[in-house]
XYZ file of C-alpha atoms in Angstrom:
762
model
C -10.467 27.274 29.003
C -12.859 29.887 27.717
C -16.377 29.441 29.102
C -19.211 29.032 26.634
C -22.600 30.632 27.232
C -25.575 28.343 26.786
C -27.638 29.428 23.821
C -30.823 29.301 25.885
C -31.394 32.586 27.471
C -30.223 34.852 30.083
C -32.607 34.847 33.036
C -32.847 31.041 32.729
C -32.853 29.283 36.082
C -31.912 25.711 36.825
C -34.064 23.477 38.885
C -32.714 22.151 42.122
C -30.373 19.236 41.562
C -31.058 16.457 44.101
C -27.979 14.470 44.987
C -26.995 11.790 47.424
C -28.472 13.729 50.321
C -25.382 15.685 51.247
C -25.539 18.361 48.548
C -28.154 20.802 47.368
C -27.884 22.812 44.147
C -30.277 25.366 42.742
C -30.214 28.742 41.018
C -29.077 30.437 44.199
C -25.923 28.378 44.643
C -24.334 25.099 45.658
C -24.743 24.010 49.285
C -23.590 21.303 51.636
C -26.391 20.019 53.862
C -25.355 19.817 57.502
C -27.279 18.942 60.625
C -27.022 20.129 64.230
C -29.320 20.202 67.255
C -31.481 22.881 65.670
C -32.023 20.877 62.453
C -30.794 21.145 58.872
C -28.289 23.845 57.917
C -27.182 24.876 54.387
C -23.478 25.632 54.103
C -22.939 27.638 50.909
C -19.999 26.405 48.875
C -20.438 28.558 45.756
C -22.763 31.322 44.625
C -23.879 29.378 41.505
C -25.160 25.935 40.709
C -22.123 23.842 39.658
C -22.395 20.299 38.322
C -20.586 17.857 36.006
C -22.979 16.558 33.372
C -20.560 14.875 30.925
C -17.233 13.053 31.215
C -14.911 13.192 28.210
C -12.300 10.483 27.640
C -9.822 12.160 25.272
C -7.838 9.307 23.725
C -4.299 10.280 22.772
C -1.647 7.700 21.921
C -3.570 4.779 23.409
C -4.254 6.551 26.726
C -7.334 8.418 27.904
C -7.079 11.899 29.397
C -10.105 12.918 31.494
C -11.965 16.164 30.890
C -15.366 17.333 32.094
C -18.206 19.472 30.873
C -19.185 21.585 33.905
C -22.367 23.643 34.101
C -22.456 26.957 35.981
C -25.983 28.330 36.430
C -27.737 31.097 38.340
C -31.026 32.917 37.954
C -29.848 34.708 34.817
C -27.855 32.358 32.594
C -26.289 28.933 32.113
C -22.636 28.613 31.217
C -20.959 25.337 30.174
C -17.209 25.070 30.547
C -14.850 22.277 29.525
C -12.309 21.655 32.284
C -9.491 19.147 32.448
C -9.131 16.775 35.359
C -5.939 18.528 36.444
C -7.675 21.938 36.562
C -10.369 20.414 38.723
C -7.670 19.642 41.277
C -6.172 23.153 41.225
C -8.211 25.966 42.771
C -6.506 28.753 40.841
C -6.845 26.947 37.507
C -10.501 26.192 38.242
C -11.293 29.813 39.067
C -9.600 30.941 35.846
C -11.869 28.593 33.879
C -15.051 29.567 35.713
C -17.322 32.272 34.194
C -17.384 35.837 35.367
C -19.383 36.355 38.550
C -18.587 32.967 40.026
C -17.135 32.863 43.519
C -16.614 30.355 46.287
C -18.245 30.674 49.665
C -16.483 32.234 52.613
C -14.502 30.061 54.883
C -11.707 27.549 54.706
C -11.805 24.482 52.461
C -14.670 25.545 50.188
C -12.914 24.420 47.006
C -12.253 20.964 48.486
C -15.929 20.685 49.352
C -16.919 21.812 45.860
C -14.598 19.260 44.283
C -16.033 16.526 46.497
C -19.516 17.593 45.408
C -18.535 17.457 41.740
C -16.970 14.012 42.122
C -20.313 12.702 43.287
C -21.702 13.550 39.821
C -19.403 11.112 38.022
C -21.554 8.063 38.658
C -24.502 9.640 36.810
C -22.756 11.777 34.177
C -22.874 10.815 30.492
C -19.615 9.301 29.244
C -18.227 10.231 25.842
C -15.006 9.142 24.122
C -13.145 11.779 22.119
C -10.878 10.466 19.338
C -7.978 12.693 18.306
C -6.619 10.565 15.465
C -8.302 9.504 12.251
C -8.459 5.843 11.351
C -9.604 2.529 12.799
C -10.803 1.818 16.356
C -12.861 -0.836 18.135
C -15.988 0.184 20.066
C -18.504 -2.195 21.641
C -16.669 -5.103 20.010
C -17.047 -3.744 16.471
C -14.619 -1.971 14.146
C -15.281 1.710 13.389
C -13.483 4.300 11.262
C -13.026 7.806 12.652
C -13.097 10.818 10.326
C -13.573 14.511 11.021
C -17.320 14.218 10.426
C -17.855 11.401 12.925
C -17.502 7.640 12.779
C -18.282 5.114 10.057
C -19.451 1.642 11.060
C -20.188 -1.533 9.109
C -22.142 -1.086 5.891
C -25.741 -2.395 5.890
C -25.361 -3.476 2.244
C -23.057 -6.415 3.058
C -23.399 -9.204 5.552
C -21.354 -8.378 8.614
C -18.945 -11.022 9.844
C -18.995 -12.310 13.371
C -16.879 -10.010 15.623
C -14.678 -12.957 16.632
C -14.021 -13.649 12.943
C -13.268 -10.017 12.205
C -10.386 -9.935 14.680
C -9.710 -8.546 18.136
C -7.964 -5.327 19.096
C -4.740 -7.239 19.700
C -4.903 -8.999 16.332
C -5.731 -5.819 14.414
C -3.408 -3.631 16.518
C -6.232 -1.168 17.172
C -7.317 0.850 20.200
C -10.323 -0.617 22.016
C -12.209 2.450 23.225
C -14.065 0.636 26.010
C -10.882 -0.940 27.369
C -8.888 2.308 27.324
C -11.641 4.260 29.052
C -12.249 1.591 31.687
C -8.577 1.636 32.690
C -8.820 5.233 33.943
C -7.835 5.123 37.648
C -10.333 7.724 38.853
C -13.233 5.742 37.389
C -12.016 2.285 38.355
C -14.786 -0.047 39.434
C -17.519 1.838 37.596
C -18.903 -0.250 34.744
C -20.956 2.427 33.037
C -20.382 2.109 29.251
C -19.354 4.777 26.765
C -22.559 6.244 25.360
C -21.146 8.289 22.480
C -17.988 8.825 20.414
C -16.806 12.192 19.091
C -13.885 13.024 16.787
C -11.747 16.093 17.456
C -8.717 16.616 15.214
C -6.466 19.612 14.543
C -7.964 22.359 12.342
C -5.702 21.282 9.458
C -7.561 17.941 9.362
C -11.054 19.298 9.948
C -12.057 18.806 6.298
C -11.245 15.076 6.277
C -14.915 14.116 6.234
C -16.301 11.103 4.413
C -19.673 11.881 2.856
C -22.359 9.293 3.486
C -24.234 8.199 0.333
C -27.919 9.081 0.309
C -28.970 5.589 -0.744
C -27.694 2.265 -2.018
C -28.033 3.552 -5.589
C -26.024 6.640 -4.706
C -23.266 4.450 -3.246
C -23.265 2.244 -6.356
C -23.033 5.257 -8.678
C -20.100 6.684 -6.724
C -18.218 3.385 -7.035
C -18.975 3.323 -10.756
C -17.307 6.749 -11.046
C -14.163 5.282 -9.446
C -14.312 2.421 -11.962
C -14.606 5.039 -14.713
C -11.472 6.749 -13.376
C -9.646 3.408 -13.335
C -10.694 2.698 -16.925
C -8.537 5.535 -18.307
C -5.534 3.215 -18.838
C -3.051 5.631 -17.222
C -0.435 3.913 -14.992
C -0.202 6.825 -12.534
C -3.937 6.516 -11.785
C -3.674 2.806 -10.997
C -0.733 3.374 -8.646
C -2.352 6.346 -6.878
C -5.829 4.846 -6.387
C -4.420 1.484 -5.262
C -2.279 3.302 -2.686
C -5.389 5.113 -1.397
C -7.198 1.825 -0.804
C -4.095 0.249 0.753
C -3.746 3.130 3.229
C -7.315 2.570 4.443
C -6.826 -1.162 4.979
C -3.744 -0.702 7.160
C -1.015 1.801 7.957
C 1.258 2.076 4.911
C 5.006 1.767 5.242
C 5.780 3.728 2.087
C 4.936 6.964 0.304
C 3.982 7.964 -3.235
C 6.265 10.451 -5.025
C 4.814 12.116 -8.139
C 7.690 13.816 -9.921
C 7.882 15.635 -13.218
C 8.211 19.019 -14.906
C 6.107 22.029 -14.013
C 2.754 21.978 -15.742
C 2.454 18.179 -15.864
C -0.641 18.319 -13.598
C 0.986 16.539 -10.673
C -0.756 18.630 -8.024
C -4.112 18.477 -9.813
C -3.935 14.687 -9.848
C -2.784 14.604 -6.204
C -5.850 16.658 -5.229
C -8.115 14.155 -7.004
C -6.544 11.410 -4.861
C -6.976 13.574 -1.757
C -10.662 14.076 -2.589
C -11.304 10.466 -1.544
C -10.973 11.823 2.015
C -11.481 15.587 1.597
C -14.455 16.578 -0.575
C -13.529 19.433 -2.911
C -9.872 19.352 -1.855
C -7.953 22.522 -2.690
C -4.451 23.916 -2.412
C -5.102 24.917 1.205
C -5.672 21.260 2.107
C -2.154 20.283 1.005
C 0.824 20.444 3.330
C 3.850 22.447 2.224
C 7.463 21.340 2.247
C 8.253 24.649 3.942
C 6.771 23.232 7.167
C 9.221 22.061 9.772
C 9.996 18.387 10.197
C 8.371 18.410 13.656
C 5.194 19.954 12.233
C 5.043 17.325 9.485
C 5.561 14.567 12.012
C 2.790 15.932 14.261
C 0.458 16.249 11.276
C 0.932 12.604 10.387
C 0.536 11.542 14.021
C -3.081 12.767 13.842
C -3.824 11.711 10.261
C -4.289 7.950 10.687
C -5.441 5.798 7.755
C -5.792 8.653 5.271
C -3.668 10.300 2.584
C -1.792 13.568 3.071
C -0.505 15.553 0.091
C 2.831 17.330 0.586
C 3.168 19.613 -2.368
C 6.065 21.024 -4.354
C 9.416 19.636 -3.288
C 11.907 22.110 -4.720
C 15.376 20.739 -5.339
C 17.769 23.671 -5.203
C 20.906 23.848 -7.289
C 23.613 21.601 -5.987
C 21.272 19.745 -3.638
C 22.503 16.425 -2.321
C 21.992 14.027 0.523
C 23.449 16.586 2.950
C 21.178 19.467 1.938
C 18.605 20.749 4.390
C 15.691 19.949 2.063
C 16.687 16.311 1.623
C 17.436 15.920 5.338
C 13.987 17.194 6.289
C 12.199 14.947 3.801
C 14.263 11.953 4.853
C 13.677 12.735 8.538
C 9.887 12.769 8.563
C 9.512 10.115 5.833
C 11.562 7.654 7.864
C 9.295 8.332 10.838
C 6.143 7.702 8.802
C 7.325 4.631 6.908
C 8.926 3.066 9.988
C 5.991 3.990 12.234
C 8.264 5.487 14.898
C 8.135 8.912 16.487
C 10.955 11.122 17.675
C 11.689 10.356 21.323
C 12.230 13.290 23.663
C 12.905 13.848 27.336
C 11.095 16.191 29.683
C 12.692 18.788 31.932
C 13.053 16.104 34.604
C 15.062 13.866 32.283
C 12.293 11.300 31.919
C 11.265 9.987 28.505
C 8.092 11.544 27.138
C 5.545 9.601 25.161
C 6.094 9.948 21.431
C 3.084 9.878 19.059
C 3.382 7.388 16.212
C 3.206 8.970 12.726
C 0.749 7.290 10.384
C -0.959 7.912 7.061
C 0.010 7.846 3.401
C 2.304 10.700 2.265
C 1.728 11.713 -1.358
C 4.643 13.913 -2.358
C 4.983 16.025 -5.485
C 8.119 17.592 -6.895
C 10.007 18.349 -10.059
C 12.636 15.692 -9.423
C 13.672 13.090 -6.895
C 16.232 14.027 -4.233
C 19.740 13.046 -5.275
C 22.056 10.965 -3.151
C 19.481 9.406 -0.805
C 18.947 5.826 -1.928
C 17.180 4.965 1.322
C 14.675 7.753 0.701
C 13.961 6.505 -2.818
C 13.318 2.976 -1.537
C 10.753 4.298 0.952
C 8.661 5.835 -1.819
C 6.982 4.428 -4.908
C 8.234 6.890 -7.490
C 5.747 7.653 -10.255
C 6.975 9.806 -13.183
C 4.450 12.336 -14.495
C 5.095 14.383 -17.646
C 2.959 16.493 -19.929
C 1.885 13.417 -21.918
C 0.728 11.387 -18.889
C -2.800 12.815 -18.827
C -2.881 13.869 -22.479
C -5.713 11.452 -23.293
C -7.847 13.137 -20.615
C -6.989 16.754 -21.414
C -7.251 16.609 -25.215
C -10.216 18.266 -26.842
C -12.439 21.177 -25.912
C -13.215 22.095 -22.345
C -14.748 20.594 -20.330
C -12.688 17.490 -21.042
C -12.409 14.149 -19.233
C -9.980 15.516 -16.652
C -12.423 18.340 -15.889
C -15.125 15.737 -15.320
C -13.039 13.883 -12.741
C -12.230 17.171 -11.014
C -15.944 17.990 -10.840
C -16.659 14.534 -9.400
C -13.990 15.165 -6.769
C -15.454 18.576 -5.939
C -18.981 17.177 -5.564
C -17.824 14.550 -3.048
C -18.480 11.543 -5.306
C -15.110 9.948 -4.575
C -15.597 10.618 -0.859
C -18.893 8.709 -0.993
C -17.106 5.816 -2.696
C -14.560 5.800 0.115
C -17.403 5.783 2.666
C -18.749 2.697 0.889
C -15.311 1.011 0.934
C -14.720 1.852 4.600
C -18.182 0.578 5.513
C -17.429 -2.794 3.934
C -14.032 -3.017 5.597
C -15.551 -2.177 8.989
C -17.323 -5.522 8.934
C -14.376 -7.549 7.630
C -11.148 -5.622 8.273
C -9.252 -8.683 9.426
C -10.201 -10.519 6.227
C -8.811 -7.682 4.092
C -5.574 -7.540 6.066
C -5.096 -11.280 5.794
C -5.449 -11.030 2.022
C -2.703 -8.390 2.000
C -0.415 -10.617 4.061
C -0.962 -13.714 1.928
C -0.821 -11.972 -1.429
C 2.650 -12.016 -2.972
C 4.082 -11.684 -6.439
C 7.299 -12.883 -7.977
C 9.885 -10.133 -8.059
C 13.155 -9.690 -9.862
C 16.181 -10.738 -7.791
C 17.656 -7.242 -8.132
C 14.527 -5.611 -6.671
C 14.741 -4.321 -3.119
C 12.520 -6.218 -0.682
C 10.855 -3.020 0.592
C 9.706 -2.032 -2.905
C 8.616 -5.580 -3.719
C 6.455 -5.736 -0.577
C 4.904 -2.298 -1.058
C 4.004 -2.875 -4.709
C 2.544 -6.289 -3.851
C 0.412 -4.545 -1.223
C -0.900 -2.145 -3.859
C -1.949 -5.055 -6.079
C -3.643 -6.838 -3.181
C -5.527 -3.670 -2.178
C -6.768 -3.132 -5.716
C -7.936 -6.748 -5.773
C -9.866 -6.255 -2.513
C -11.640 -3.170 -3.880
C -12.516 -4.859 -7.169
C -13.939 -7.908 -5.392
C -16.265 -5.712 -3.343
C -17.151 -3.514 -6.336
C -18.029 -6.596 -8.375
C -20.134 -8.071 -5.572
C -21.917 -4.701 -5.303
C -22.709 -4.851 -9.055
C -20.767 -1.628 -9.653
C -18.641 -3.272 -12.357
C -18.572 -6.485 -14.326
C -16.048 -9.271 -13.887
C -14.525 -8.436 -17.272
C -14.031 -4.795 -16.259
C -12.453 -5.838 -12.969
C -10.060 -8.245 -14.682
C -9.045 -5.566 -17.183
C -8.403 -3.020 -14.444
C -6.377 -5.503 -12.427
C -4.284 -6.535 -15.436
C -3.513 -2.883 -16.145
C -2.605 -2.350 -12.512
C -0.200 -5.297 -12.776
C 1.369 -3.677 -15.851
C 1.759 -0.359 -14.030
C 3.369 -2.116 -11.052
C 5.685 -4.034 -13.397
C 6.766 -0.743 -14.964
C 7.592 0.705 -11.542
C 9.545 -2.399 -10.591
C 11.372 -2.548 -13.898
C 12.478 1.059 -13.561
C 13.805 0.301 -10.085
C 15.644 -2.759 -11.399
C 17.220 -0.701 -14.156
C 18.534 1.715 -11.548
C 19.811 -1.103 -9.345
C 21.760 -2.895 -12.111
C 23.402 0.237 -13.482
C 26.647 -0.675 -11.700
C 26.412 -4.423 -12.476
C 27.381 -4.895 -16.146
C 26.510 -8.611 -16.339
C 23.044 -8.279 -14.762
C 22.424 -5.156 -16.805
C 23.450 -6.860 -20.046
C 21.339 -9.969 -19.478
C 18.317 -7.968 -18.372
C 18.486 -5.621 -21.370
C 18.837 -8.626 -23.653
C 15.730 -10.255 -22.184
C 13.680 -7.078 -22.385
C 14.820 -6.432 -25.952
C 13.588 -9.861 -27.058
C 10.305 -9.485 -25.179
C 9.848 -6.130 -26.920
C 10.403 -7.908 -30.280
C 13.529 -5.873 -31.120
C 15.700 -8.945 -31.696
C 15.398 -12.708 -31.562
C 17.295 -15.929 -30.964
C 17.168 -18.433 -33.798
C 15.479 -21.739 -32.946
C 15.693 -25.024 -34.818
C 12.179 -25.998 -35.893
C 10.116 -23.286 -34.120
C 6.949 -25.270 -34.821
C 8.215 -28.032 -32.508
C 9.742 -25.788 -29.854
C 6.659 -25.328 -27.651
C 5.396 -28.861 -28.257
C 8.588 -30.260 -26.784
C 7.976 -28.214 -23.625
C 11.252 -26.357 -23.802
C 12.355 -24.287 -20.871
C 11.842 -20.857 -22.511
C 8.728 -20.198 -24.630
C 9.168 -18.631 -28.037
C 7.387 -15.407 -27.068
C 10.351 -14.644 -24.781
C 12.846 -15.275 -27.581
C 11.551 -12.558 -29.918
C 8.825 -14.501 -31.743
C 5.160 -13.736 -32.278
C 2.442 -16.300 -32.906
C 0.128 -16.139 -35.933
C -2.603 -18.371 -37.312
C -2.646 -18.740 -41.101
C -4.729 -20.801 -43.463
C -3.187 -24.008 -44.766
C -2.715 -24.544 -48.471
C -5.019 -27.459 -49.246
C -4.823 -29.632 -52.365
C -8.181 -31.210 -53.243
C -10.031 -32.500 -56.283
C -12.879 -30.309 -57.391
C -16.024 -32.232 -58.242
C -17.973 -30.201 -60.708
C -21.197 -31.878 -59.584
C -20.568 -30.909 -55.936
C -20.640 -27.214 -55.116
C -20.041 -27.781 -51.379
C -17.040 -25.760 -50.045
C -14.472 -27.387 -47.755
C -13.899 -25.530 -44.442
C -10.413 -23.968 -44.330
C -7.799 -25.363 -41.960
C -5.396 -23.187 -40.008
C -1.910 -23.674 -38.706
C 0.161 -21.764 -36.173
C 3.410 -20.202 -37.292
C 5.977 -18.281 -35.266
C 7.446 -15.171 -36.799
C 10.834 -13.842 -35.576
C 11.322 -10.097 -35.112
C 14.391 -7.916 -35.321
C 17.930 -9.038 -35.925
C 19.178 -12.467 -34.827
C 21.577 -12.295 -31.884
C 22.295 -16.007 -31.495
C 20.833 -19.494 -31.602
C 19.612 -22.167 -29.199
C 19.383 -25.916 -29.759
C 17.059 -28.511 -28.290
C 19.371 -29.125 -25.354
C 18.958 -25.448 -24.325
C 22.520 -24.595 -25.315
C 22.642 -20.890 -26.145
C 25.202 -19.392 -28.537
C 25.223 -15.576 -28.481
C 26.904 -13.480 -31.138
C 28.799 -10.896 -29.038
C 28.555 -7.932 -31.417
C 24.856 -8.432 -32.250
C 23.820 -9.089 -28.643
C 25.724 -6.062 -27.360
C 24.231 -3.843 -30.066
C 20.666 -4.893 -29.179
C 21.276 -4.300 -25.457
C 22.807 -0.860 -26.046
C 19.888 0.261 -28.224
C 17.443 -0.494 -25.404
C 19.761 1.109 -22.847
C 19.804 4.310 -24.888
C 16.005 4.354 -25.112
C 15.762 3.889 -21.338
C 18.212 6.698 -20.613
C 20.871 4.335 -19.282
C 24.589 4.472 -19.839
C 25.992 2.243 -22.626
C 27.504 -1.120 -21.757
C 31.247 -1.809 -21.793
C 32.907 -3.434 -24.773
C 32.289 -7.035 -25.786
C 35.694 -7.993 -24.440
C 34.868 -6.642 -20.968
C 31.421 -8.244 -20.945
C 32.948 -11.584 -21.980
C 35.468 -11.445 -19.136
C 32.758 -10.686 -16.572
C 30.492 -13.454 -17.893
C 33.389 -15.891 -17.655
C 34.263 -14.698 -14.161
C 30.749 -15.638 -13.028
C 31.124 -19.092 -14.570
C 28.451 -18.502 -17.209
C 30.555 -19.331 -20.285
C 31.955 -22.540 -21.667
C 35.433 -21.928 -23.104
C 37.686 -23.894 -25.436
C 40.833 -22.468 -23.896
C 41.765 -20.550 -20.797
C 42.905 -17.481 -22.735
C 39.680 -17.030 -24.744
C 36.164 -16.395 -23.471
C 34.522 -17.254 -26.789
C 33.628 -20.569 -28.357
C 34.274 -21.351 -32.047
C 31.409 -22.896 -34.000
C 30.692 -23.553 -37.685
C 27.848 -21.509 -39.097
C 27.086 -21.717 -42.830
C 30.559 -22.917 -43.574
C 32.143 -20.059 -41.610
C 33.825 -20.314 -38.228
C 32.492 -17.691 -35.825
C 33.170 -16.813 -32.205
C 30.202 -16.971 -29.804
C 29.473 -16.805 -26.097
C 28.273 -20.315 -25.260
C 26.198 -20.737 -22.111
C 23.167 -22.567 -20.836
C 19.978 -20.633 -21.459
C 19.213 -20.981 -17.722
C 21.622 -18.106 -17.135
C 19.526 -15.831 -19.336
C 16.028 -16.912 -18.345
C 14.402 -18.179 -15.197
C 11.022 -19.881 -14.839
C 8.558 -17.206 -13.768
C 5.230 -18.119 -12.290
C 2.614 -15.377 -12.423
C 1.689 -15.273 -8.763
C -0.765 -12.416 -9.138
C -3.395 -14.065 -11.310
C -6.757 -12.493 -10.549
C -9.954 -14.435 -10.304
C -13.056 -12.370 -9.635
C -15.183 -13.990 -6.981
C -17.198 -12.905 -3.977
C -15.237 -14.006 -0.905
C -17.360 -12.026 1.505
C -19.509 -15.016 2.510
C -16.560 -17.201 3.521
C -15.467 -17.408 7.117
C -11.911 -16.628 8.117
C -10.711 -20.244 8.074
C -12.042 -20.882 4.571
C -10.583 -17.649 3.231
C -7.132 -18.414 4.620
C -7.295 -21.951 3.219
C -8.333 -20.661 -0.212
C -5.455 -18.213 -0.459
C -2.932 -20.714 0.885
C -4.070 -23.309 -1.644
C -3.591 -20.753 -4.420
C -0.042 -19.984 -3.284
C 0.713 -23.686 -2.810
C -0.446 -24.430 -6.361
C 1.937 -21.752 -7.645
C 4.826 -23.283 -5.706
C 3.979 -26.774 -6.962
C 3.806 -25.481 -10.516
C 7.212 -23.837 -10.102
C 8.702 -27.032 -8.680
C 7.280 -29.186 -11.468
C 8.666 -26.813 -14.095
C 12.152 -27.131 -12.698
C 11.795 -30.885 -12.287
C 10.761 -31.312 -15.912
C 13.747 -29.352 -17.223
C 16.371 -30.108 -14.587
C 15.127 -33.166 -12.741
C 18.569 -34.362 -11.881
C 19.705 -30.961 -10.624
C 16.991 -30.933 -7.972
C 17.854 -34.450 -6.812
C 19.376 -33.996 -3.343
C 21.593 -37.061 -3.849
C 23.429 -35.545 -6.821
C 26.830 -34.094 -6.011
C 27.717 -30.461 -6.786
C 30.165 -31.345 -9.554
C 27.525 -33.582 -11.172
C 25.058 -30.697 -11.163
C 27.656 -28.505 -12.862
C 28.175 -31.127 -15.564
C 24.435 -31.344 -16.154
C 24.306 -27.602 -16.810
C 27.336 -27.733 -19.092
C 26.496 -27.754 -22.827
C 27.642 -30.869 -24.703
C 31.143 -30.556 -26.190
C 31.686 -30.064 -29.883
C 32.701 -33.051 -32.010
C 36.400 -33.822 -31.905
C 36.841 -32.955 -35.572
C 35.998 -29.291 -34.935
C 38.917 -28.743 -32.610
C 41.994 -30.663 -31.806
C 42.489 -29.499 -28.249
C 40.621 -31.117 -25.405
C 38.091 -28.953 -23.635
C 38.871 -27.817 -20.091
C 36.513 -28.841 -17.329
C 34.001 -26.059 -16.849
C 33.853 -24.432 -13.416
C 31.008 -25.273 -11.058
C 28.227 -22.750 -11.060
C 26.042 -21.501 -8.239
C 22.595 -23.032 -7.673
C 19.934 -21.349 -9.822
C 17.838 -18.566 -8.312
C 14.200 -19.525 -7.773
C 11.816 -16.614 -8.477
C 9.576 -15.581 -5.614
C 12.234 -16.241 -2.943
C 14.016 -13.290 -1.413
C 17.280 -15.167 -1.051
C 18.929 -18.001 -3.043
C 18.013 -21.314 -1.432
C 19.845 -24.512 -0.696
C 18.888 -26.948 -3.427
C 19.392 -29.872 -1.037
C 16.531 -28.569 1.097
C 14.272 -27.273 -1.685
C 12.249 -30.445 -2.282
C 11.877 -30.998 1.464
């Protein structure tokens, strides 16, 4: 290593360094004290004073490598050199590291004597841990966050939890600095603690510095600026900021992919997200896709709990899953999201330690890679077009987007992240528990990986809003609004993924498009006596059947007394207004009759607006519905059912409305409240009670509508009969109805797999 000259002066001399009695060091050299009959003799070992004054424990991959700061001094200058433990055992390597003018004494074994002299310094040398990866550690029993500017400990603005309540290194899966350093063999048995912690990262990560707020007011104002950013009602902002907070709480197992046309401000927005960790982030702070896969993997191995922007994925013409670009992206993204490195062997054939990639990759590109479904499921894909940030860029400059860029450049968002990290440092285990216990109901077609990652984003946003509200940086109403909008943004991401997943499943695609079309008020299902529908606690509320609710004033008939000028207060009644064309009807027994042509037309209109392929013909859809056992038929050769409507016989698809709708419990309801004063046991109990109430509510809903179906003593054929609509009167058809086929147990939302109804109540 290159020696460094001490900034103090040439001609500076060091005082004699007393040691254990065997060694003497002064500006004239390093000596071994020996004794013979004539008295004390000084055996020169080196021509300069040499001593170890600091031990460095360089922590890499959970292990500590030993290095030393060694001082070389004579009558003219002091030189401090950083030497590894291995170089201290090799005479040639040590002499290469030593400054010019240094030499060993004459005679055999001088280097061994010098090394023995230096080893005697270890008991008194200052001990410092050097962290090479950003993110969370444990030091002196407390959680700290390492960034390029140093370490961030628990915030003084919030009550710190007891260390035992905040979790141990094993529970949090963090490196305990004291434990790792004490396990070093050469220092075994020495109980001297670590006195300081330094952070040394690669030059590419040197700007990842969290700025410390000047005061409590400064911290509050920085958080208010984040709330202002979240109040823009732009889905991409909610997804991106929630992912930033989630990455800090724990290592993410997903990435964010911002894709859209050139000029849609993808990179500008990605740099605003990066500014939470890098004040005034620029293009030079983004990683390029031109880097090799090994370089990307090494970059993420040192990044830790921070975000890394990988800019400008260029999909060349004819690219596919086998192209080099897609292979490289898939290679490193699998490593990051799976948390596994690339194992290698050394020249001796032994396995070498592989660093674990971490961090949140934020990718930008014009379009998603084709052909790699696994890659798409490992990223939360956020579309960005030229209208995404239009509300921020409209008007004269400087506009709202310019303001957020200036806040990013001034380090405001970095100060807000310092505030968030400081709170988490005192209660990291609490935040991680809330992520584990927080779950939302997902569509059955949604992949489990995407469902888990989007639920984690919602939970992370909830954690930030709870702390921001307790810090008086936003009101409860603002927090609830932001969380509701985040839920809507997450629902949009999930719905887009569901649309892609059902493209090759005509029945699921048809039923889903039909539901969404009614929710969007593009069509409706006719209901007998809408005013009584909700009062009778029917299975599907009217708002899901294409109706909107309005309050109107009642027409009141009253006698007017000329001698009394007092006005009677108006009375109001609730009416339900249908929207769009009717596509069928449902009776009070939840028997649904769909008009094939009208239902297919409504579904195809929505499919066209979503950029999906049109559905097959009504005949094909009818066959597939019948094949799944959804339809009740009057004959084996026809999938339709004949009914009388206004004196006309029409063909309909008759099914139970259960096949079209499922009871959905909103498992992500947000209640603002300060949970920071609760201990771990109370917090876990509170969240579990909330989830248990949701499950009880779901069970009661099914019991009210299908009490007999959930009875474990009912046979399978009896359940099928209970779901079968009542037959038409005998006068409407002469032929007897065939026995309908048994259907599969209904899917319960919130469960990843269909369950056994016999075990559900248990």
